[in-house]
Short mmCIF file of C-alpha atoms in Angstrom, two decimals:
data_model
loop_
_atom_site.label_atom_id
_atom_site.label_comp_id
_atom_site.label_asym_id
_atom_site.label_seq_id
_atom_site.Cartn_x
_atom_site.Cartn_y
_atom_site.Cartn_z
CA UNK A 207 239.85 292.23 169.30
CA UNK A 208 238.23 293.82 166.47
CA UNK A 209 241.70 293.94 164.44
CA UNK A 210 242.19 289.82 164.92
CA UNK A 211 238.94 289.56 163.43
CA UNK A 212 239.70 291.76 161.00
CA UNK A 213 242.51 289.90 160.06
CA UNK A 214 241.62 286.28 160.61
CA UNK A 215 238.80 287.02 157.64
CA UNK A 216 241.29 288.98 155.39
CA UNK A 217 242.92 286.49 152.49
CA UNK A 218 246.21 286.83 153.43
CA UNK A 219 244.84 286.53 157.34
CA UNK A 220 243.70 282.95 156.17
CA UNK A 221 246.38 281.62 154.40
CA UNK A 222 248.93 282.43 157.22
CA UNK A 223 246.72 280.16 159.23
CA UNK A 224 246.69 277.63 156.71
CA UNK A 225 250.84 278.16 156.77
CA UNK A 226 251.01 277.92 160.08
CA UNK A 227 248.93 275.34 161.22
CA UNK A 228 250.74 273.03 158.22
CA UNK A 229 254.37 274.07 160.17
CA UNK A 230 253.04 272.55 163.27
CA UNK A 231 251.95 269.10 161.12
CA UNK A 232 255.03 268.52 159.56
CA UNK A 233 256.84 269.51 163.29
CA UNK A 234 254.58 266.62 163.98
CA UNK A 235 255.53 263.90 160.61
CA UNK A 236 259.18 264.67 161.10
CA UNK A 237 258.83 263.30 165.24
CA UNK A 238 256.58 260.60 163.92
CA UNK A 239 259.10 259.70 161.52
CA UNK A 240 262.01 259.41 163.54
CA UNK A 241 260.06 257.51 166.52
CA UNK A 242 259.11 254.81 163.52
CA UNK A 243 262.47 254.28 162.39
CA UNK A 244 263.16 253.38 165.64
CA UNK A 245 262.16 249.75 163.79
CA UNK A 246 265.43 249.07 162.37
CA UNK A 247 266.76 249.32 165.99
CA UNK A 248 264.56 246.19 166.53
CA UNK A 249 261.92 245.35 168.98
CA UNK A 250 262.90 246.23 171.79
CA UNK A 251 263.72 250.34 170.61
CA UNK A 252 260.27 250.80 169.50
CA UNK A 253 258.42 248.75 171.92
CA UNK A 254 260.31 250.92 174.82
CA UNK A 255 259.71 254.29 172.58
CA UNK A 256 255.90 253.62 172.41
CA UNK A 257 255.57 252.41 176.20
CA UNK A 258 257.66 255.60 176.98
CA UNK A 259 254.86 257.66 175.34
CA UNK A 260 252.20 256.08 176.86
CA UNK A 261 253.30 256.71 180.19
CA UNK A 262 252.76 260.85 179.66
CA UNK A 263 249.04 260.09 180.11
CA UNK A 264 247.69 263.60 180.26
CA UNK A 265 250.61 265.26 177.87
CA UNK A 266 249.82 263.00 175.43
CA UNK A 267 246.19 263.92 175.13
CA UNK A 268 246.88 267.83 175.24
CA UNK A 269 249.36 266.85 172.15
CA UNK A 270 246.87 264.80 170.66
CA UNK A 271 243.82 267.35 170.73
CA UNK A 272 246.33 269.77 169.69
CA UNK A 273 247.11 268.14 166.87
CA UNK A 274 243.62 267.30 166.26
CA UNK A 275 242.92 271.44 166.30
CA UNK A 276 245.78 272.11 163.52
CA UNK A 277 244.44 269.31 161.07
CA UNK A 278 241.21 271.32 161.97
CA UNK A 279 241.91 274.48 161.58
CA UNK A 280 244.30 273.61 158.30
CA UNK A 281 241.01 272.44 156.81
CA UNK A 282 238.86 274.77 157.63
CA UNK A 283 240.48 277.87 156.55
CA UNK A 284 241.48 275.81 153.32
CA UNK A 285 238.03 274.94 152.40
CA UNK A 286 237.25 278.91 153.13
CA UNK A 287 239.91 279.84 151.13
CA UNK A 288 239.16 277.28 148.54
CA UNK A 289 235.32 278.26 148.14
CA UNK A 290 236.34 281.93 147.71
CA UNK A 291 238.69 280.93 144.81
CA UNK A 292 235.93 279.33 142.89
CA UNK A 293 234.10 282.25 143.55
CA UNK A 294 236.46 284.80 142.04
CA UNK A 295 236.58 283.20 138.74
CA UNK A 296 232.65 282.13 137.58
CA UNK A 297 233.29 281.15 134.05
CA UNK A 298 236.24 278.88 132.73
CA UNK A 299 238.96 279.68 130.01
CA UNK A 300 237.61 278.03 126.91
CA UNK A 301 241.88 277.32 126.46
CA UNK A 302 244.24 277.75 129.73
CA UNK A 303 247.37 277.06 129.20
CA UNK A 304 249.62 276.79 132.63
CA UNK A 305 253.32 278.24 132.38
CA UNK A 306 254.94 277.97 135.97
CA UNK A 307 252.22 275.80 138.47
CA UNK A 308 253.36 272.03 138.73
CA UNK A 309 251.24 269.07 138.99
CA UNK A 310 251.96 268.89 142.82
CA UNK A 311 251.04 272.55 143.02
CA UNK A 312 247.76 272.36 141.26
CA UNK A 313 247.11 268.91 143.16
CA UNK A 314 247.21 270.73 146.75
CA UNK A 315 243.13 270.03 147.15
CA UNK A 316 243.13 266.29 145.85
CA UNK A 317 246.59 265.37 147.45
CA UNK A 318 245.41 266.86 150.47
CA UNK A 319 241.72 264.99 150.58
CA UNK A 320 243.20 261.39 150.13
CA UNK A 321 245.57 262.02 152.74
CA UNK A 322 242.23 262.69 155.24
CA UNK A 323 241.04 259.42 154.14
CA UNK A 324 244.64 257.84 154.68
CA UNK A 325 244.56 259.70 158.60
CA UNK A 326 241.39 258.24 159.11
CA UNK A 327 242.10 255.23 157.94
CA UNK A 328 246.10 255.18 159.88
CA UNK A 329 243.60 256.15 163.34
CA UNK A 330 241.42 253.52 163.09
CA UNK A 331 244.04 250.78 162.38
CA UNK A 332 246.98 251.23 163.85
CA UNK A 333 246.02 253.73 166.53
CA UNK A 334 242.43 252.96 167.79
CA UNK A 335 242.90 249.35 166.13
CA UNK A 336 239.29 249.27 164.95
CA UNK A 337 239.66 247.59 162.00
CA UNK A 338 241.42 244.65 163.43
CA UNK A 339 241.00 243.99 167.36
CA UNK A 340 243.33 241.47 167.93
CA UNK A 341 245.97 244.26 167.65
CA UNK A 342 244.56 245.37 171.22
CA UNK A 343 246.68 242.32 172.89
CA UNK A 344 250.07 242.99 170.52
CA UNK A 345 252.87 245.25 171.23
CA UNK A 346 253.79 247.51 168.43
CA UNK A 347 256.41 246.19 166.68
CA UNK A 348 254.52 242.68 166.19
CA UNK A 349 251.71 244.79 165.03
CA UNK A 350 253.32 246.49 162.64
CA UNK A 351 255.05 243.43 161.44
CA UNK A 352 251.44 241.79 161.26
CA UNK A 353 250.54 244.28 159.29
CA UNK A 354 253.04 245.07 156.50
CA UNK A 355 252.67 241.88 155.43
CA UNK A 356 249.65 242.24 153.75
CA UNK A 357 250.59 244.05 150.51
CA UNK A 358 247.36 245.37 150.28
CA UNK A 359 247.97 247.49 153.53
CA UNK A 360 251.49 248.12 153.13
CA UNK A 361 250.42 249.67 149.15
CA UNK A 362 247.91 252.07 151.00
CA UNK A 363 250.44 253.23 153.07
CA UNK A 364 252.84 253.70 150.51
CA UNK A 365 250.82 255.68 148.56
CA UNK A 366 249.79 257.95 151.37
CA UNK A 367 253.41 258.59 152.23
CA UNK A 368 253.80 259.16 148.06
CA UNK A 369 250.91 261.74 148.66
CA UNK A 370 252.12 263.20 152.03
CA UNK A 371 255.92 263.65 150.12
CA UNK A 372 253.83 265.42 146.79
CA UNK A 373 251.86 267.52 149.33
CA UNK A 374 254.95 268.54 151.27
CA UNK A 375 256.81 269.22 148.48
CA UNK A 376 254.69 272.65 147.28
CA UNK A 377 253.26 273.52 150.91
CA UNK A 378 256.23 273.67 152.82
CA UNK A 379 258.08 275.84 150.41
CA UNK A 380 254.73 277.74 150.00
CA UNK A 381 254.61 278.63 153.70
CA UNK A 382 257.28 280.58 153.73
CA UNK A 383 256.59 282.77 150.94
CA UNK A 384 252.81 283.30 152.80
CA UNK A 385 254.58 284.05 155.80
CA UNK A 386 256.67 287.10 153.57
CA UNK A 387 260.02 284.85 153.90
CA UNK A 388 261.52 285.51 150.55
CA UNK A 389 264.84 287.05 149.81
CA UNK A 390 267.32 285.81 146.93
CA UNK A 391 270.25 285.41 149.10
CA UNK A 392 267.93 282.12 150.92
CA UNK A 393 265.50 281.54 148.24
CA UNK A 394 267.28 278.50 146.96
CA UNK A 395 266.93 276.90 150.15
CA UNK A 396 263.43 277.84 150.54
CA UNK A 397 262.60 276.61 146.67
CA UNK A 398 264.38 273.24 147.78
CA UNK A 399 263.37 272.55 151.02
CA UNK A 400 259.91 271.78 150.10
CA UNK A 401 260.91 268.84 147.59
CA UNK A 402 263.62 267.67 149.45
CA UNK A 403 261.60 267.08 152.71
CA UNK A 404 258.83 265.42 150.43
CA UNK A 405 261.22 262.87 149.44
CA UNK A 406 262.83 262.56 152.58
CA UNK A 407 259.75 261.70 154.59
CA UNK A 408 258.00 259.72 151.82
CA UNK A 409 261.19 257.35 151.53
CA UNK A 410 261.40 257.80 155.38
CA UNK A 411 257.93 256.45 155.96
CA UNK A 412 258.28 253.62 153.38
CA UNK A 413 261.18 252.15 154.15
CA UNK A 414 258.84 250.28 157.04
CA UNK A 415 256.39 249.04 154.82
CA UNK A 416 259.05 247.99 151.84
CA UNK A 417 261.42 246.39 154.66
CA UNK A 418 258.40 244.44 156.14
CA UNK A 419 257.10 243.28 152.62
CA UNK A 420 260.77 241.43 151.70
CA UNK A 421 261.39 240.08 154.67
CA UNK A 422 264.24 242.65 155.94
CA UNK A 423 262.60 243.45 159.36
CA UNK A 424 261.29 240.34 160.77
CA UNK B 289 250.03 284.15 106.53
CA UNK B 290 246.69 282.59 107.30
CA UNK B 291 245.28 282.10 110.32
CA UNK B 292 242.02 280.63 112.16
CA UNK B 293 240.47 282.43 114.78
CA UNK B 294 238.48 281.45 117.80
CA UNK B 295 237.28 284.95 119.40
CA UNK B 296 234.77 285.29 122.72
CA UNK B 297 231.55 287.28 121.31
CA UNK B 298 229.44 288.67 124.36
CA UNK B 299 227.21 291.59 122.84
CA UNK B 300 226.88 293.32 126.56
CA UNK B 301 227.81 292.01 130.37
CA UNK B 302 223.88 290.82 130.50
CA UNK B 303 223.72 288.80 127.21
CA UNK B 304 225.84 285.52 126.82
CA UNK B 305 228.63 284.80 124.99
CA UNK B 306 230.22 282.11 122.51
CA UNK B 307 233.23 281.61 120.75
CA UNK B 308 232.83 282.60 117.03
CA UNK B 309 235.19 281.45 114.39
CA UNK B 310 237.01 283.21 111.98
CA UNK B 311 239.50 282.94 108.99
CA UNK B 312 242.11 285.72 108.61
CA UNK B 313 243.68 284.75 105.31
CA UNK B 314 246.00 287.57 104.73
CA UNK B 315 247.91 288.20 108.17
CA UNK B 316 251.55 289.77 107.52
CA UNK B 317 253.80 288.48 110.21
CA UNK B 318 255.34 292.27 110.86
CA UNK B 319 251.71 293.26 112.08
CA UNK B 320 251.10 293.36 115.91
CA UNK B 321 248.58 291.01 116.93
CA UNK B 322 246.53 293.86 117.25
CA UNK B 323 246.98 295.12 114.31
CA UNK B 324 246.11 291.56 113.15
CA UNK B 325 242.68 292.36 114.89
CA UNK B 326 241.99 295.52 113.07
CA UNK B 327 242.34 293.57 109.45
CA UNK B 328 239.81 291.45 110.80
CA UNK B 329 237.57 294.01 112.10
CA UNK B 330 238.06 295.69 108.82
CA UNK B 331 236.81 292.78 106.77
CA UNK B 332 233.99 292.32 109.28
CA UNK B 333 232.90 295.79 108.85
CA UNK B 334 232.76 294.96 105.12
CA UNK B 335 230.54 292.65 105.75
CA UNK B 336 228.34 294.27 107.81
CA UNK B 337 229.09 292.68 110.89
CA UNK B 338 230.17 293.89 114.12
CA UNK B 339 233.55 294.23 114.99
CA UNK B 340 235.40 292.99 117.64
CA UNK B 341 235.66 295.00 120.53
CA UNK B 342 239.08 294.95 122.37
CA UNK B 343 240.93 297.45 124.20
CA UNK B 344 243.85 299.12 123.24
CA UNK B 345 245.29 302.98 123.73
CA UNK B 346 249.40 303.54 123.60
CA UNK B 347 250.61 300.44 121.38
CA UNK B 348 253.51 300.69 122.55
CA UNK B 349 253.53 298.76 125.81
CA UNK B 350 253.03 300.88 128.91
CA UNK B 351 250.26 301.95 128.94
CA UNK B 352 248.00 298.52 130.19
CA UNK B 353 245.26 299.13 128.37
CA UNK B 354 245.69 296.52 126.12
CA UNK B 355 244.73 292.37 127.37
CA UNK B 356 243.51 288.89 125.80
CA UNK B 357 243.94 285.56 126.77
CA UNK B 358 245.79 283.80 123.86
CA UNK B 359 245.89 280.57 123.34
CA UNK B 360 245.16 280.47 127.39
CA UNK B 361 248.25 282.47 128.15
CA UNK B 362 247.52 286.34 129.29
CA UNK B 363 249.20 288.68 127.02
CA UNK B 364 250.52 285.90 124.51
CA UNK B 365 253.19 283.25 124.38
CA UNK B 366 256.04 286.01 124.13
CA UNK B 367 258.07 286.43 127.39
CA UNK B 368 257.58 289.65 129.50
CA UNK B 369 255.48 291.30 126.19
CA UNK B 370 251.78 292.93 126.10
CA UNK B 371 249.31 292.06 123.44
CA UNK B 372 250.32 295.51 121.82
CA UNK B 373 253.58 294.23 120.84
CA UNK B 374 253.21 290.97 120.28
CA UNK B 375 253.77 290.02 116.72
CA UNK B 376 252.57 287.73 114.13
CA UNK B 377 255.70 286.22 113.63
CA UNK B 378 255.73 283.92 117.02
CA UNK B 379 252.50 281.96 115.23
CA UNK B 380 253.19 279.87 112.19
CA UNK B 381 251.18 279.86 109.16
CA UNK B 382 247.75 277.57 109.49
CA UNK B 383 247.96 278.12 113.60
CA UNK B 384 244.43 278.45 115.34
CA UNK B 385 244.11 280.73 118.14
CA UNK B 386 242.06 281.30 120.59
CA UNK B 387 241.34 284.72 121.64
CA UNK B 388 239.50 285.45 124.96
CA UNK B 389 239.01 288.27 127.77
CA UNK B 390 240.33 288.50 131.04
CA UNK B 391 238.18 286.20 133.23
CA UNK B 392 237.31 287.06 137.20
CA UNK B 393 234.21 288.21 138.63
CA UNK B 394 236.22 291.63 139.81
CA UNK B 395 236.67 292.21 135.78
CA UNK B 396 233.24 291.96 134.52
CA UNK B 397 232.76 291.75 130.92
CA UNK B 398 231.51 295.00 128.93
CA UNK B 399 231.63 293.38 125.65
CA UNK B 400 233.45 290.87 123.61
CA UNK B 401 237.14 290.90 124.93
CA UNK B 402 236.23 294.27 126.69
CA UNK B 403 236.41 293.86 130.65
CA UNK B 404 236.13 296.17 133.29
CA UNK B 405 239.38 296.89 135.41
CA UNK B 406 238.46 299.79 138.19
CA UNK B 407 238.24 297.29 140.74
CA UNK B 408 242.76 298.36 140.02
CA UNK B 409 241.64 301.65 140.18
CA UNK B 410 239.99 301.66 143.52
CA UNK B 411 242.30 299.33 145.39
CA UNK B 412 245.16 302.13 144.36
CA UNK B 413 242.73 304.69 145.63
CA UNK B 414 242.59 302.45 149.13
CA UNK B 415 245.88 303.54 148.98
CA UNK B 416 245.71 306.61 149.60
CA UNK B 417 248.33 309.60 150.42
CA UNK B 418 251.72 309.60 150.79
CA UNK B 419 252.39 312.36 153.39
CA UNK B 420 254.78 315.31 151.47
CA UNK B 421 255.85 318.41 153.24
CA UNK B 422 254.35 321.91 151.70
CA UNK B 423 256.61 324.66 151.61
CA UNK B 424 260.08 325.31 149.10
CA UNK B 425 261.22 322.51 147.51
CA UNK B 426 263.78 320.12 149.00
CA UNK B 427 267.33 319.67 147.68
CA UNK B 428 267.60 317.28 145.17
CA UNK B 429 268.98 313.82 146.52
CA UNK B 430 269.15 315.19 150.25
CA UNK B 431 267.10 312.04 151.30
CA UNK B 432 269.09 309.67 150.82
CA UNK B 433 267.98 306.00 149.33
CA UNK B 434 270.57 303.23 148.48
CA UNK B 435 270.52 302.22 144.97
CA UNK B 436 269.31 298.96 145.51
CA UNK B 437 266.01 300.21 147.39
CA UNK B 438 265.59 302.38 144.20
CA UNK B 439 265.65 299.83 141.88
CA UNK B 440 263.40 297.64 143.96
CA UNK B 441 261.19 300.71 144.37
CA UNK B 442 261.59 301.14 140.58
CA UNK B 443 260.80 297.25 139.73
CA UNK B 444 257.28 297.65 141.46
CA UNK B 445 256.31 300.56 139.96
CA UNK B 446 257.13 299.13 136.57
CA UNK B 447 253.16 297.58 136.87
CA UNK B 448 251.10 298.84 134.83
CA UNK B 449 248.15 297.50 135.82
CA UNK B 450 247.25 295.73 132.63
CA UNK B 451 245.54 292.38 134.96
CA UNK B 452 247.77 290.04 133.13
CA UNK B 453 248.62 288.72 136.80
CA UNK B 454 244.85 288.24 137.74
CA UNK B 455 243.56 286.74 134.63
CA UNK B 456 246.65 284.01 134.30
CA UNK B 457 245.94 283.14 138.33
CA UNK B 458 243.76 280.24 138.56
CA UNK B 459 242.47 281.89 141.64
CA UNK B 460 241.71 284.88 139.93
CA UNK B 461 243.99 286.70 142.60
CA UNK B 462 245.02 290.40 142.68
CA UNK B 463 248.06 289.56 145.12
CA UNK B 464 251.16 290.34 142.40
CA UNK B 465 249.05 293.66 141.43
CA UNK B 466 248.16 295.12 144.97
CA UNK B 467 252.04 293.85 145.86
CA UNK B 468 253.70 295.89 143.28
CA UNK B 469 251.27 299.39 144.27
CA UNK B 470 252.05 298.80 147.71
CA UNK B 471 256.04 297.75 147.62
CA UNK B 472 256.59 300.59 145.43
CA UNK B 473 255.87 303.49 147.75
CA UNK B 474 256.34 301.16 151.27
CA UNK B 475 259.96 300.69 149.78
CA UNK B 476 260.89 304.22 149.66
CA UNK B 477 261.59 307.05 152.37
CA UNK B 478 258.46 308.89 151.11
CA UNK B 479 256.20 305.95 151.66
CA UNK B 480 256.85 305.06 155.28
CA UNK B 481 254.25 307.20 157.58
CA UNK B 482 251.36 305.93 155.88
CA UNK B 483 253.17 301.93 154.66
CA UNK B 484 251.11 300.09 157.94
CA UNK B 485 247.53 301.67 157.27
CA UNK B 486 248.44 301.28 153.17
CA UNK B 487 249.27 298.11 153.19
CA UNK B 488 245.79 297.11 155.05
CA UNK B 489 243.66 299.50 153.65
CA UNK B 490 244.85 298.00 149.94
CA UNK B 491 244.65 294.34 151.10
CA UNK B 492 241.23 294.80 152.93
CA UNK B 493 239.73 296.71 149.19
CA UNK B 494 241.57 293.55 147.20
CA UNK B 495 239.65 291.55 149.71
CA UNK B 496 236.54 292.98 148.87
CA UNK B 497 236.87 293.27 145.04
CA UNK B 498 236.32 289.62 144.68
CA UNK B 499 239.35 288.73 143.74
CA UNK B 500 240.99 285.23 144.86
CA UNK B 501 243.58 284.15 146.71
CA UNK B 502 247.54 283.44 146.18
CA UNK B 503 248.12 279.69 145.88
CA UNK B 504 252.22 280.62 145.66
CA UNK B 505 252.07 278.85 142.04
CA UNK B 506 253.53 282.01 140.21
CA UNK B 507 251.56 282.20 136.90
CA UNK B 508 251.25 285.61 137.77
CA UNK B 509 255.11 286.25 137.47
CA UNK B 510 255.19 284.50 134.29
CA UNK B 511 253.18 286.42 132.25
CA UNK B 512 253.48 289.69 133.63
CA UNK B 513 255.01 291.78 130.79
CA UNK B 514 256.57 293.89 133.35
CA UNK B 515 258.17 290.99 134.86
CA UNK B 516 256.95 292.27 138.29
CA UNK B 517 258.38 289.31 140.64
CA UNK B 518 256.59 287.35 143.31
CA UNK B 519 259.12 288.78 145.93
CA UNK B 520 256.97 291.35 146.07
CA UNK B 521 254.01 289.28 147.18
CA UNK B 522 255.78 287.96 150.14
CA UNK B 523 256.70 292.07 150.98
CA UNK B 524 253.08 292.85 151.14
CA UNK B 525 252.57 289.28 152.93
CA UNK B 526 255.79 290.67 155.69
CA UNK B 527 253.61 294.16 155.27
CA UNK B 528 249.91 293.22 156.12
CA UNK B 529 251.33 290.89 159.29
CA UNK B 530 253.44 292.80 160.72
CA UNK B 531 250.80 296.15 159.93
CA UNK B 532 248.06 293.72 161.70
CA UNK B 533 249.51 292.53 164.10
CA UNK B 534 251.98 294.63 165.36
CA UNK B 535 250.03 297.53 164.15
CA UNK B 536 248.63 300.06 165.84
CA UNK B 537 244.95 298.97 165.28
CA UNK B 538 242.50 300.54 163.21
CA UNK B 539 243.08 304.29 161.75
CA UNK B 540 242.14 307.23 164.20
CA UNK B 541 240.26 309.76 163.08
CA UNK B 542 241.99 312.44 161.10
CA UNK B 543 243.23 316.15 163.25
CA UNK B 544 245.56 317.48 165.38
CA UNK B 545 245.47 317.86 169.41
CA UNK B 546 243.65 315.89 171.43
CA UNK B 547 240.37 314.97 171.48
#
């Protein structure tokens, strides 16, 4: 396995790990959104979906641990790469002008870190229900509605999802390049897919707290 | 034209450097950027001061010797242009210009604006050789190369190794340079026998030299005087992944026959 060690320690190997774990998490986020949107189909639809998920028992835990591993590896390799990057330019320029880098691509570490703190809050809030112990007795639908009626809670979710969109608008397009997928014929699609997915996910997720705030879903 | 220059002065690799301001009162818009520095240096020499050290050779945009971060952009504001081909008409009378050396751990400063780019030479050396059969010369065109492939190989081969890609990258990554060198041989039939090994060895050397990692922001492509495309970076990633995952592993000792 010496080739694997060498590969994982190389810049391209580490970058591929970030790309692949990122891709896995994108898959999860898309599935998560499609589940969440059932809230618009009514109380029974989303409660039924939640019961179906929880009936999977061990399988659900396999998925959860797998997802946690993806998050962990994504962060581990990003930190490793980032420290190396900082080390590669010990003396900064007095004047530096950016010509092509976008705000979303330049703030990946920041958007990633805020997203991480968002995820911790979100898990404590709706998965483990630590922030509001009274949720333990409630069904998913009631829990969502009562949570998102608070403008502060809704706002923190919306900010989290806007940052998710920003993170993915660079990340998703970028992962194609890292994995070597760059072709003039497909580049217009590759360039567009990150920003499109970012906007769709941010709007899709945010639509739920916004609808609750404005009383469209009760 | 009258200009105010802020130039990085550093005596040698061991001393601390700092920005020093100079006035350039008689600049012709027809001068190249380096000729402008020549004139400033003449004045410094006349005053008995140490002239500003900068690297240059062909002054026609093909050798890759000149460098300079000009107002925070490698090779200055004009697209697809080396510093020696940049003319002062690109600037306005009264402009302030910041002039700095390439900054990267892998490019240590030798003096003022001159940096040591031999890390690039070592990456090229790590690429090794291409197999060429000895004996009589082949007939011309007996190895068919599609026009599109030949064009791409030529695009990659345009790299002059100036290091602007490293200088512009926020991570001081050498991916554009290395990918151009990996690709211009990897695209051609003559480069196939050693293609995997070349990608592995050159990437390994690049990492060893202490360059940063690519974050796909494409600042390198924007400043490259030869307009090398980031498409080659993807190509190198592909070659490297292929060589690592599907390749036959570490190189065996040279020499034919059985061990």
